[in-house]
PDB file of C-alpha atoms in Angstrom:
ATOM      1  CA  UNK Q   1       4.677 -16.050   3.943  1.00 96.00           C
ATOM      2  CA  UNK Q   2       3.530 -12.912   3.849  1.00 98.00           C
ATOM      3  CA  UNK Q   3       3.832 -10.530   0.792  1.00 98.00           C
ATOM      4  CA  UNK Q   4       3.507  -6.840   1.250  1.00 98.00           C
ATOM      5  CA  UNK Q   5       4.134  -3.432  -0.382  1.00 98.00           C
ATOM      6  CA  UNK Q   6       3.986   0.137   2.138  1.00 97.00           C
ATOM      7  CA  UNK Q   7       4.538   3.690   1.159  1.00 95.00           C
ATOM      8  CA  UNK Q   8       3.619   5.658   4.349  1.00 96.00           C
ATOM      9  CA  UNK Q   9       4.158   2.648   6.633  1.00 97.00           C
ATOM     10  CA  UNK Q  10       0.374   1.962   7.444  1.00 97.00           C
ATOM     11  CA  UNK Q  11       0.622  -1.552   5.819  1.00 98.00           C
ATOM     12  CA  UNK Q  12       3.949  -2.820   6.801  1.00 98.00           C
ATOM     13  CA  UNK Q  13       3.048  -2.218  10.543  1.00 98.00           C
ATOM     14  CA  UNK Q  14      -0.139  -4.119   9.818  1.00 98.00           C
ATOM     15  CA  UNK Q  15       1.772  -6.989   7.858  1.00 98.00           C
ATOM     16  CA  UNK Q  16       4.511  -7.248  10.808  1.00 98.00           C
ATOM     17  CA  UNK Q  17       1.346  -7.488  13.249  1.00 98.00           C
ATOM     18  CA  UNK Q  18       0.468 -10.768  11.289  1.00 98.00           C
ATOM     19  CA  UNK Q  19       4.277 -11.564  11.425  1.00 98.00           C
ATOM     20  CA  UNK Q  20       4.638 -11.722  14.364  1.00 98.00           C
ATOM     21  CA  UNK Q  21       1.436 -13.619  15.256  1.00 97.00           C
ATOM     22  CA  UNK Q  22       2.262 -16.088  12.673  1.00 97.00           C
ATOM     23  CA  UNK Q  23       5.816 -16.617  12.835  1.00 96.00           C
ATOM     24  CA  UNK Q  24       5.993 -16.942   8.580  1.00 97.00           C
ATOM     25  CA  UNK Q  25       8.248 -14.219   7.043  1.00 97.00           C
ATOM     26  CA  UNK Q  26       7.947 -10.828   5.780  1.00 98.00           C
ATOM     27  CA  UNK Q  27       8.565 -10.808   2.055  1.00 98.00           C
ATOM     28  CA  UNK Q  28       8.160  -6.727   0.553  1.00 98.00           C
ATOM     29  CA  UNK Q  29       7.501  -6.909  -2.840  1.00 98.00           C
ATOM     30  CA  UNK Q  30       9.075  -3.994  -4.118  1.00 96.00           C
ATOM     31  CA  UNK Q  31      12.269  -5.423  -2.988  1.00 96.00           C
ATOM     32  CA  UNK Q  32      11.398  -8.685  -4.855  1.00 97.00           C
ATOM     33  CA  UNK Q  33      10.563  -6.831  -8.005  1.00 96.00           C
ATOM     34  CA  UNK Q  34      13.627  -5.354  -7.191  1.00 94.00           C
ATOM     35  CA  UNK Q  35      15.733  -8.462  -6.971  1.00 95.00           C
ATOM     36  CA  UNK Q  36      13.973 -10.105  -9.598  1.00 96.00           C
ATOM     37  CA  UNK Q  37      12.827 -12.558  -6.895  1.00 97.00           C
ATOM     38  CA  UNK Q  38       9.020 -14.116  -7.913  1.00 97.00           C
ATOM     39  CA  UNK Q  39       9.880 -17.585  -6.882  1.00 98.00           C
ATOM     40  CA  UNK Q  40       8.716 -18.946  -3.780  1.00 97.00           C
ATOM     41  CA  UNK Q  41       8.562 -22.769  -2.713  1.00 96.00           C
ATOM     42  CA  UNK Q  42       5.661 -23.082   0.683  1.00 96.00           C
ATOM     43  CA  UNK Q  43       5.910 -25.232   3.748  1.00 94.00           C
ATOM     44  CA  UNK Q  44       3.570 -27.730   4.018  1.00 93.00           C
ATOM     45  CA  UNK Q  45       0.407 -25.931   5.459  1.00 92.00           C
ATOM     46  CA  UNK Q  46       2.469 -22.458   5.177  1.00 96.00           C
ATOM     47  CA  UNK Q  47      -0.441 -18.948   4.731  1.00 98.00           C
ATOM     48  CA  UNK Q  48      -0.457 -17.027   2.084  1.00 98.00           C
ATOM     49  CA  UNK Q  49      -0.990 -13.308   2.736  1.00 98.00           C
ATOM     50  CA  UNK Q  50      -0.869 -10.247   0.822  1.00 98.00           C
ATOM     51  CA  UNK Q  51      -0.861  -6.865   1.779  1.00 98.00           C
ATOM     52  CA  UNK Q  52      -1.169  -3.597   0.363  1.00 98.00           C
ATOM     53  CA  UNK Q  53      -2.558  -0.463   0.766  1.00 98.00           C
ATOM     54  CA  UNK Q  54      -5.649   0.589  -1.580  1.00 97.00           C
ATOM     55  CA  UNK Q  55      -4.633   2.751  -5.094  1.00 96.00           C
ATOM     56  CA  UNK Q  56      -7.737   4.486  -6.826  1.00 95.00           C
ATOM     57  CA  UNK Q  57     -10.321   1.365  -4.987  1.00 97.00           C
ATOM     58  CA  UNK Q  58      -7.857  -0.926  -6.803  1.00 97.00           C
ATOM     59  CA  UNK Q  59      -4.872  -2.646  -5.662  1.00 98.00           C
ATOM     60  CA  UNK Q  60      -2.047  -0.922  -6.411  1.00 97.00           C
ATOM     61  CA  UNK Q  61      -0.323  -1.612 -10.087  1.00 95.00           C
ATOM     62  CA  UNK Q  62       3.061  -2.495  -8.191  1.00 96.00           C
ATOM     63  CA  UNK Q  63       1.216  -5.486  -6.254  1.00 98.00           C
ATOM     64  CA  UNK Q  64      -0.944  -6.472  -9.994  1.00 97.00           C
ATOM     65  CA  UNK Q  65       2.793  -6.860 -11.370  1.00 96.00           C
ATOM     66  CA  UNK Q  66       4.016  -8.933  -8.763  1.00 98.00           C
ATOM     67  CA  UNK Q  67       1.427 -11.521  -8.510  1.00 98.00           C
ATOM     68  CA  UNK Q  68       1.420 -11.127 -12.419  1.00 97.00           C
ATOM     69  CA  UNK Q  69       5.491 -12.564 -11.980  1.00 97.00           C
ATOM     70  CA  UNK Q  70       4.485 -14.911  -8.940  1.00 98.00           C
ATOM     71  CA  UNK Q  71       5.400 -18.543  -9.059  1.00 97.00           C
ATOM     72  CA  UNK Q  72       4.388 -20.606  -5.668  1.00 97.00           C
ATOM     73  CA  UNK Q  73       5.581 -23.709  -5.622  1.00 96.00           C
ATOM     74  CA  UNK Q  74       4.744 -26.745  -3.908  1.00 94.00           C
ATOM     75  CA  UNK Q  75       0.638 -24.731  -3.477  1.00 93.00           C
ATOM     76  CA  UNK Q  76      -1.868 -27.117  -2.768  1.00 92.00           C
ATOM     77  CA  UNK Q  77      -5.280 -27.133  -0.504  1.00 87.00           C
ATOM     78  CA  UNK Q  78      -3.853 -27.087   2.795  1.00 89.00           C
ATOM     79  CA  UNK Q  79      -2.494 -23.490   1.939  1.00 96.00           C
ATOM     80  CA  UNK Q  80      -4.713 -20.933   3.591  1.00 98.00           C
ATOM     81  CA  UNK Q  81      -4.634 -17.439   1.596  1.00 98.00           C
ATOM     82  CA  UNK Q  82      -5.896 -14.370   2.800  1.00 98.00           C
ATOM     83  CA  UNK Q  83      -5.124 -10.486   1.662  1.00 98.00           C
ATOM     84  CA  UNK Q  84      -5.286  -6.986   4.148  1.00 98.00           C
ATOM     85  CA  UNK Q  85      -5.623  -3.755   2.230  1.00 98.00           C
ATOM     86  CA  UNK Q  86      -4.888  -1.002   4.266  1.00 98.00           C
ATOM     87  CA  UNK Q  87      -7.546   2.309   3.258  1.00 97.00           C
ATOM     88  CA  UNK Q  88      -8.731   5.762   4.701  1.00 94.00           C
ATOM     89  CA  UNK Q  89     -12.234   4.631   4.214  1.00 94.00           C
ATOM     90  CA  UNK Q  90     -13.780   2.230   1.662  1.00 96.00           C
ATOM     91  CA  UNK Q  91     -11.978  -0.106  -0.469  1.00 98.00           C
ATOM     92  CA  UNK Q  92     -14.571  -0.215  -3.747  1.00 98.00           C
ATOM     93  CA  UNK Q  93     -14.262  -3.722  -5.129  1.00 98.00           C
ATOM     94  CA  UNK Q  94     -10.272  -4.540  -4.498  1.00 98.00           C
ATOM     95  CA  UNK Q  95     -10.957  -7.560  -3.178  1.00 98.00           C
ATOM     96  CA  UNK Q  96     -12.850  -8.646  -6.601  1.00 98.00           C
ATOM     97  CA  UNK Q  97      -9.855  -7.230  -8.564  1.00 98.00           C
ATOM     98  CA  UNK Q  98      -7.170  -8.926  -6.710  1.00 98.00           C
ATOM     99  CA  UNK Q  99      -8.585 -12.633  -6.483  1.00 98.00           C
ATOM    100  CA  UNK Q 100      -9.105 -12.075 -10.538  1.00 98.00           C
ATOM    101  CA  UNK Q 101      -4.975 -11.740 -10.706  1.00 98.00           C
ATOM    102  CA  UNK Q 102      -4.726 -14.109  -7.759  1.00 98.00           C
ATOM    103  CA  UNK Q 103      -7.143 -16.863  -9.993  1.00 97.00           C
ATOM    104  CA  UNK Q 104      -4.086 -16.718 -13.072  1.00 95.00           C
ATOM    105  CA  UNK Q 105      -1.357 -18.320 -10.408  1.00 95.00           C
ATOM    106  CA  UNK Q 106      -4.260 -21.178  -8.625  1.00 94.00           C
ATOM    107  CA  UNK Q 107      -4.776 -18.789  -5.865  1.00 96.00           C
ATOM    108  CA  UNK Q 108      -8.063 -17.330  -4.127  1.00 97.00           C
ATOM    109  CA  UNK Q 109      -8.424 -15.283  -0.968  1.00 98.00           C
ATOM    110  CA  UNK Q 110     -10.325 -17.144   1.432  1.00 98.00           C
ATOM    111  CA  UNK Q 111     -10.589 -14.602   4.170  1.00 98.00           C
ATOM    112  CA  UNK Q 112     -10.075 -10.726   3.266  1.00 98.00           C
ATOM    113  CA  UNK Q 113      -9.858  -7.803   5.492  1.00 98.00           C
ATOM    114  CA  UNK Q 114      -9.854  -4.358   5.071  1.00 98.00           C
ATOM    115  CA  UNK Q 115      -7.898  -1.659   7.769  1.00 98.00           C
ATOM    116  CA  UNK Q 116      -8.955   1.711   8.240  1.00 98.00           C
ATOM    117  CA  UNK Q 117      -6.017   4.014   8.668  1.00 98.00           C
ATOM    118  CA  UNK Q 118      -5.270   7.594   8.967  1.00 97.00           C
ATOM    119  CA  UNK Q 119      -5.373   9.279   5.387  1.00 96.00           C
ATOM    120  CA  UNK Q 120      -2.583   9.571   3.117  1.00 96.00           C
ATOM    121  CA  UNK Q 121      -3.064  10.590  -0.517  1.00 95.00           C
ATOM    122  CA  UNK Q 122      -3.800  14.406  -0.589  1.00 95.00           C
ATOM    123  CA  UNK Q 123      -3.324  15.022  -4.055  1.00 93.00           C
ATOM    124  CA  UNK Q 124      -7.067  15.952  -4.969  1.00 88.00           C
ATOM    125  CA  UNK Q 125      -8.821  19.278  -3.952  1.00 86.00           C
ATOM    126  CA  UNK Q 126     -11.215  17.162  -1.583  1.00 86.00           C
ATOM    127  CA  UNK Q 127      -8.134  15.045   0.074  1.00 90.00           C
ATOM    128  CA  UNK Q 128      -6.467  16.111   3.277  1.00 93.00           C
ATOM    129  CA  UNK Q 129      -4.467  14.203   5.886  1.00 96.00           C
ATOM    130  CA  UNK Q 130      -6.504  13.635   9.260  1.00 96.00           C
ATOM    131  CA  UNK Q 131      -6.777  15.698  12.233  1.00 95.00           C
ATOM    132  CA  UNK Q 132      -4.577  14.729  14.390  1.00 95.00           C
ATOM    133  CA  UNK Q 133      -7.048  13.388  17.074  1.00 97.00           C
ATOM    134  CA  UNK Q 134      -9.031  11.707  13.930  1.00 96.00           C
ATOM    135  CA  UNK Q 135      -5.535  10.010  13.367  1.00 96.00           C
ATOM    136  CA  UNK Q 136      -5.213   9.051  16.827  1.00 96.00           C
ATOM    137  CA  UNK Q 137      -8.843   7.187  16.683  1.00 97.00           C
ATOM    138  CA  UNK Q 138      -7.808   6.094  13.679  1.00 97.00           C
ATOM    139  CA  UNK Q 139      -4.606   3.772  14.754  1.00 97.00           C
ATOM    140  CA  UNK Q 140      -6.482   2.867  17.937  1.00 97.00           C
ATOM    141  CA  UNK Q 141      -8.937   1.555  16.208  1.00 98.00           C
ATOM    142  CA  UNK Q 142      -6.695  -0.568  14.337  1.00 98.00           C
ATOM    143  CA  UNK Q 143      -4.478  -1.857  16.913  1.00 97.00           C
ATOM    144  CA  UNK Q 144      -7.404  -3.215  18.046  1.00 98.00           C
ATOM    145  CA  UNK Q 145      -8.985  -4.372  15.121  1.00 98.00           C
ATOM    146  CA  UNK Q 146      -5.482  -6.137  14.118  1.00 98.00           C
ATOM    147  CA  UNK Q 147      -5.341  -7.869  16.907  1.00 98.00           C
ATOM    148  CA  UNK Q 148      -8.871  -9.900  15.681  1.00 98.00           C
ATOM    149  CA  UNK Q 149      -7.656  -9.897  12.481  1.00 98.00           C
ATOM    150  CA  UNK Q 150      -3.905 -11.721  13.389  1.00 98.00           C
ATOM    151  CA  UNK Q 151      -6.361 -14.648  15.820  1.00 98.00           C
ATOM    152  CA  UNK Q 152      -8.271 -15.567  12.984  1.00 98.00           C
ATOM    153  CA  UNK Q 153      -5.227 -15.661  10.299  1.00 98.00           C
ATOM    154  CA  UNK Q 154      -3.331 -17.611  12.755  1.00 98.00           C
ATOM    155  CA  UNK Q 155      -6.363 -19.523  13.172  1.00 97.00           C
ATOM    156  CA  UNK Q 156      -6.475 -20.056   9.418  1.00 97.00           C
ATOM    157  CA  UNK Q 157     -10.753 -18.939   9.915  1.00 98.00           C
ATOM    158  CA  UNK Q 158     -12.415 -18.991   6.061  1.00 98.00           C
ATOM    159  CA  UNK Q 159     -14.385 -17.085   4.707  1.00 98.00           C
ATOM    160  CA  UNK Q 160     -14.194 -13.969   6.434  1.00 98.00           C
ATOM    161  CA  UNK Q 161     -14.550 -10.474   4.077  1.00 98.00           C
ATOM    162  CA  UNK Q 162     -14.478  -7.986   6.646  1.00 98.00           C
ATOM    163  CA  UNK Q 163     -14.359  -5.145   4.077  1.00 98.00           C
ATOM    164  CA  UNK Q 164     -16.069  -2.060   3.551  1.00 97.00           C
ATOM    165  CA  UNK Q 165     -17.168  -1.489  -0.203  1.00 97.00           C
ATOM    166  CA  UNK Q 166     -18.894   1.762   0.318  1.00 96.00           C
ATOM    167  CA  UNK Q 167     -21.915   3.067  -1.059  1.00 96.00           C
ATOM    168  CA  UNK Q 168     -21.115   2.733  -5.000  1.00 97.00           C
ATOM    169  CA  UNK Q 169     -18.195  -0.056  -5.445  1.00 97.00           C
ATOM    170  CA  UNK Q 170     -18.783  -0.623  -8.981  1.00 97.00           C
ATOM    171  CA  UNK Q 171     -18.310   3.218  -9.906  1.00 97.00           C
ATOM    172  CA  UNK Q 172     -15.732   3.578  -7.407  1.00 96.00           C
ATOM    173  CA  UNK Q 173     -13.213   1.264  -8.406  1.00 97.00           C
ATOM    174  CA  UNK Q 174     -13.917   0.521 -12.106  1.00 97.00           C
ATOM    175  CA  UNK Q 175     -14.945   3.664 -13.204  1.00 97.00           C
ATOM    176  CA  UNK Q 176     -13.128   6.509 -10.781  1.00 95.00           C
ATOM    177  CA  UNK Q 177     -10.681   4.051 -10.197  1.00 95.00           C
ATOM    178  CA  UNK Q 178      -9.681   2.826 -13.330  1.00 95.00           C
ATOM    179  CA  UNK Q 179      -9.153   6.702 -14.278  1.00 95.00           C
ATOM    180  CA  UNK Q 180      -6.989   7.229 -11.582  1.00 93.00           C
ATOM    181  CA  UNK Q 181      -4.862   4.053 -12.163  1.00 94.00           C
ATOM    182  CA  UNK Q 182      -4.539   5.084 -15.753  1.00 92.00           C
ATOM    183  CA  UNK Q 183      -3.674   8.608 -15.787  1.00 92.00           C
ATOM    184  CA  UNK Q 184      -2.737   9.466 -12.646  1.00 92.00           C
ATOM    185  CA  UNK Q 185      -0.142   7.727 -10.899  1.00 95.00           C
ATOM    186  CA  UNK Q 186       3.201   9.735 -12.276  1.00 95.00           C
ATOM    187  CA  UNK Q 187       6.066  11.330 -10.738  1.00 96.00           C
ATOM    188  CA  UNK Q 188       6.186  14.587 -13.353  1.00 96.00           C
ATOM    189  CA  UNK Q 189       4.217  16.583 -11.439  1.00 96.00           C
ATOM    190  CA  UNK Q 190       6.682  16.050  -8.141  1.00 96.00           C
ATOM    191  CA  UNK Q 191       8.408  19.388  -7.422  1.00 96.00           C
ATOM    192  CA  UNK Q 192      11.220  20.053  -4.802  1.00 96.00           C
ATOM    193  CA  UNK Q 193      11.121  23.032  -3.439  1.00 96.00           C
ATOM    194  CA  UNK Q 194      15.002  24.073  -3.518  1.00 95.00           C
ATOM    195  CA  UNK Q 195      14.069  26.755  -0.768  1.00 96.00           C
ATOM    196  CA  UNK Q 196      13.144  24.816   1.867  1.00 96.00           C
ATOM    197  CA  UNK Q 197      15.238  21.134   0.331  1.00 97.00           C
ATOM    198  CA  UNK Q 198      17.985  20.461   2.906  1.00 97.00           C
ATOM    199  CA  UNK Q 199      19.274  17.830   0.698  1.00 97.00           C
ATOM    200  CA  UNK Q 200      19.099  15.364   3.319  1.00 97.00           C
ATOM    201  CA  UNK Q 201      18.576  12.265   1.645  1.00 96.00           C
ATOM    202  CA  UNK Q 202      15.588  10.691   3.009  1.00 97.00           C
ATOM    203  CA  UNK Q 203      12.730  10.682   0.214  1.00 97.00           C
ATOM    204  CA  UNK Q 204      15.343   8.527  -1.842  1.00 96.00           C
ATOM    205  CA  UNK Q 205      15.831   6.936   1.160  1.00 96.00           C
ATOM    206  CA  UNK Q 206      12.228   5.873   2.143  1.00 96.00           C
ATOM    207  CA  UNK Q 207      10.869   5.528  -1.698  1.00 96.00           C
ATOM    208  CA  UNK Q 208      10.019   2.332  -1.470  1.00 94.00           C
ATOM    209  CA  UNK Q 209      10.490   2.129  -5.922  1.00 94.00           C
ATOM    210  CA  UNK Q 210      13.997   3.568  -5.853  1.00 94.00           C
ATOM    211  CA  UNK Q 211      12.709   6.264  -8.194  1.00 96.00           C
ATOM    212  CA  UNK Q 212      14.366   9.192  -6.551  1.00 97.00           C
ATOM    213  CA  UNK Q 213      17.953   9.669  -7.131  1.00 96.00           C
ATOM    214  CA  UNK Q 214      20.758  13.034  -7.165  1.00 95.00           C
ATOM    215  CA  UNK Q 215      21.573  15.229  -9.671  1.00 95.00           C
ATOM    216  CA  UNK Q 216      25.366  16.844  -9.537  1.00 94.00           C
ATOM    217  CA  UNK Q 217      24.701  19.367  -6.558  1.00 95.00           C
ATOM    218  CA  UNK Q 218      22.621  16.899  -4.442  1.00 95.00           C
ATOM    219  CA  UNK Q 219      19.158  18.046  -4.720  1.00 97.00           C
ATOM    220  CA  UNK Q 220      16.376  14.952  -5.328  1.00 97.00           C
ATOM    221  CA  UNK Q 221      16.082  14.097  -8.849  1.00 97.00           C
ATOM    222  CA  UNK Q 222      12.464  11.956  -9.929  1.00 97.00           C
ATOM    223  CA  UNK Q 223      13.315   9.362 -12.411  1.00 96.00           C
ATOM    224  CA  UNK Q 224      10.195   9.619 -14.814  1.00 94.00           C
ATOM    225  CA  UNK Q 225      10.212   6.043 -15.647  1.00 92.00           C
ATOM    226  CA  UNK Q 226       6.814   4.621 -14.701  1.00 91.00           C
ATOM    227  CA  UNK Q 227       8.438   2.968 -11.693  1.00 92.00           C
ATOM    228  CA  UNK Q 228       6.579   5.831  -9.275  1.00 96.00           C
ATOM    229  CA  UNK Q 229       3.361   4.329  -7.380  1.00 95.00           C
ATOM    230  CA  UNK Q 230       1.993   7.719  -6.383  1.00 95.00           C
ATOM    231  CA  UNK Q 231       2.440   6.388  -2.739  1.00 96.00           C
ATOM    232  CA  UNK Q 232       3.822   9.860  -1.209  1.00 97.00           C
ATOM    233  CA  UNK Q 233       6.409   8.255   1.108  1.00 97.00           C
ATOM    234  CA  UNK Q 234       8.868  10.953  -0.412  1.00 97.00           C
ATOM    235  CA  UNK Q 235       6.265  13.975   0.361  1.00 97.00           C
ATOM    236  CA  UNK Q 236       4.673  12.967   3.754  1.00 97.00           C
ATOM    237  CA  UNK Q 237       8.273  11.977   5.207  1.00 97.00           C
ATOM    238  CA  UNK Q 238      10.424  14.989   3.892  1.00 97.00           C
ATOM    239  CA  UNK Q 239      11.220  16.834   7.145  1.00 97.00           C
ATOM    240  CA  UNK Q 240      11.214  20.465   5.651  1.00 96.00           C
ATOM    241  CA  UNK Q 241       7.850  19.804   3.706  1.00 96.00           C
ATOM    242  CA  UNK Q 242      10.109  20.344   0.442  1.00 96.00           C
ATOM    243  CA  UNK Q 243       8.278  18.078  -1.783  1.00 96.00           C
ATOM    244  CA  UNK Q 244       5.490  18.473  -3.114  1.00 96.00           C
ATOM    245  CA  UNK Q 245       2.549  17.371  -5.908  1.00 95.00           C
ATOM    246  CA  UNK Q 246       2.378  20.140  -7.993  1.00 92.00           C
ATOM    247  CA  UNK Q 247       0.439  23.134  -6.035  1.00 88.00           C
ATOM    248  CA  UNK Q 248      -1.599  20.672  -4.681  1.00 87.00           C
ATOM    249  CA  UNK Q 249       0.032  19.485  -1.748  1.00 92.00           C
ATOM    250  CA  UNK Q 250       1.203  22.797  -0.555  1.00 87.00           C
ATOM    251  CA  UNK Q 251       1.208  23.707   2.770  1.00 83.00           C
ATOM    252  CA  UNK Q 252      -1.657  20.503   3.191  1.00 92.00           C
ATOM    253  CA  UNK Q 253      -0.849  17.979   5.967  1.00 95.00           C
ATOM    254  CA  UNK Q 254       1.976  15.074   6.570  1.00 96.00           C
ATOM    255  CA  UNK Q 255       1.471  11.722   7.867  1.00 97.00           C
ATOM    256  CA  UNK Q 256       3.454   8.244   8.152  1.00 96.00           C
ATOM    257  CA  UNK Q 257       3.090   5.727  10.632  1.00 96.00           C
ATOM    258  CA  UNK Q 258       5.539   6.081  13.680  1.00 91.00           C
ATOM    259  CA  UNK Q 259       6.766   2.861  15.015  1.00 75.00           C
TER     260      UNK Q 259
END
């Protein structure tokens, strides 16, 4: 089975790739969490996959949680596990971080991947979305790259870490990282931009949390509860540009993957 969580859509594409070349199921886990569904029994000789895309070089808090909540029953050695993390460059040490909440339910990656994809979070001063020829290179690159990636999951091949740490992984993910993850992954500063808001419906459609709702006249209402990843399905799919982080994300770029 394969586990997944997808803001933008980069990830599930690359999880349904592995789907599909697999045959096991699709399991998202914020529909899990959701459904307060955290019990799984395997098939003899079933994978075990989990993908995500990369938070702050960290796995996001969403996916920590679920594994956190994860019972697999009927595991044993004939159970190949393997994670994809989905990233707009390097992934720090994710990998590291995720087999040490992986090692508290008996489970290890044995092959791990990371997926460059066209950029998403645009939040910081330095952070933009791709050109859109960049983003073009971008997906071609990884419908080709997926393609390796799905033959050697469905060939259950170990020890594979196809991953790119960058330059400074330590300081990336648990210094810069751990920062981000901490402090900045909040829906207060959302604003919606009543101007341009056509109160259509779709960020509480495609937030993949539920943590958009309406107030009385219809205009999208953020929840405030901690349930908000910082993913920016709600900003990068809103049709009028209406949403948006603070002044940050003003007039910057859109993206989500178009299947």
């Amino acid at each position: 089975m394969i586990f997944y969580f997808s803001g933008t859509g980069n990830t599930r594409w690359a999880a349904r790739q592995l789907a599909e070349a697999t045959g096991e199921p699709l399991i998202s886990i914020t529909e899990a969490l959701h459904n307060g569904k955290t019990t799984y029994r395997l098939a003899e000789g079933e994978r075990i996959g989990f993908c995500f895309p990369v938070h702050g070089w960290q796995p996001p808090q969403i996916v920590r949680r679920f594994i956190r909540q994860l019972s697999l029953q009927g595991k044993d050695n004939t159970h190949f596990c393997y994670a994809l993390c989905t990233c707009g460059d390097d992934i720090g040490e994710t990998i590291t971080i995720l087999n040490k909440e992986l090692k508290k339910i008996g489970c290890h990656t044995d092959s791990a991947y990371s997926l460059i994809m066209p950029e998403t979070y645009v939040c910081l001063p330095f952070m933009h979305t791709d050109t859109p020829e960049r983003e073009k290179e971008k997906i071609a690159l990884a419908k080709k790259e997926m393609r390796r990636i799905a033959e050697e999951v469905k060939e259950r091949k170990k020890g594979v870490m196809r991953i790119v740490k960058g330059p400074t992984p330590l300081l990336y993910s648990y210094v810069l990282g751990a920062y981000f993850n901490r402090f900045m992954i909040s829906d207060k500063p959302f604003l919606v931009d009543k101007e341009r808001c056509s109160r259509c419906g779709k960020c509480a459609k495609v937030c993949p949390t539920c943590n958009i709702s309406y107030d009385g006249e219809g205009w999208p209402v953020f929840a405030h509860q901690h349930q908000c990843t910082c993913c920016l399905a709600c900003y990068h799919h809103c049709p009028h540009h209406a949403i948006n982080y603070g002044k940050r994300t003003k007039n910057r770029g859109q993206y989500f993957f178009k299947e």
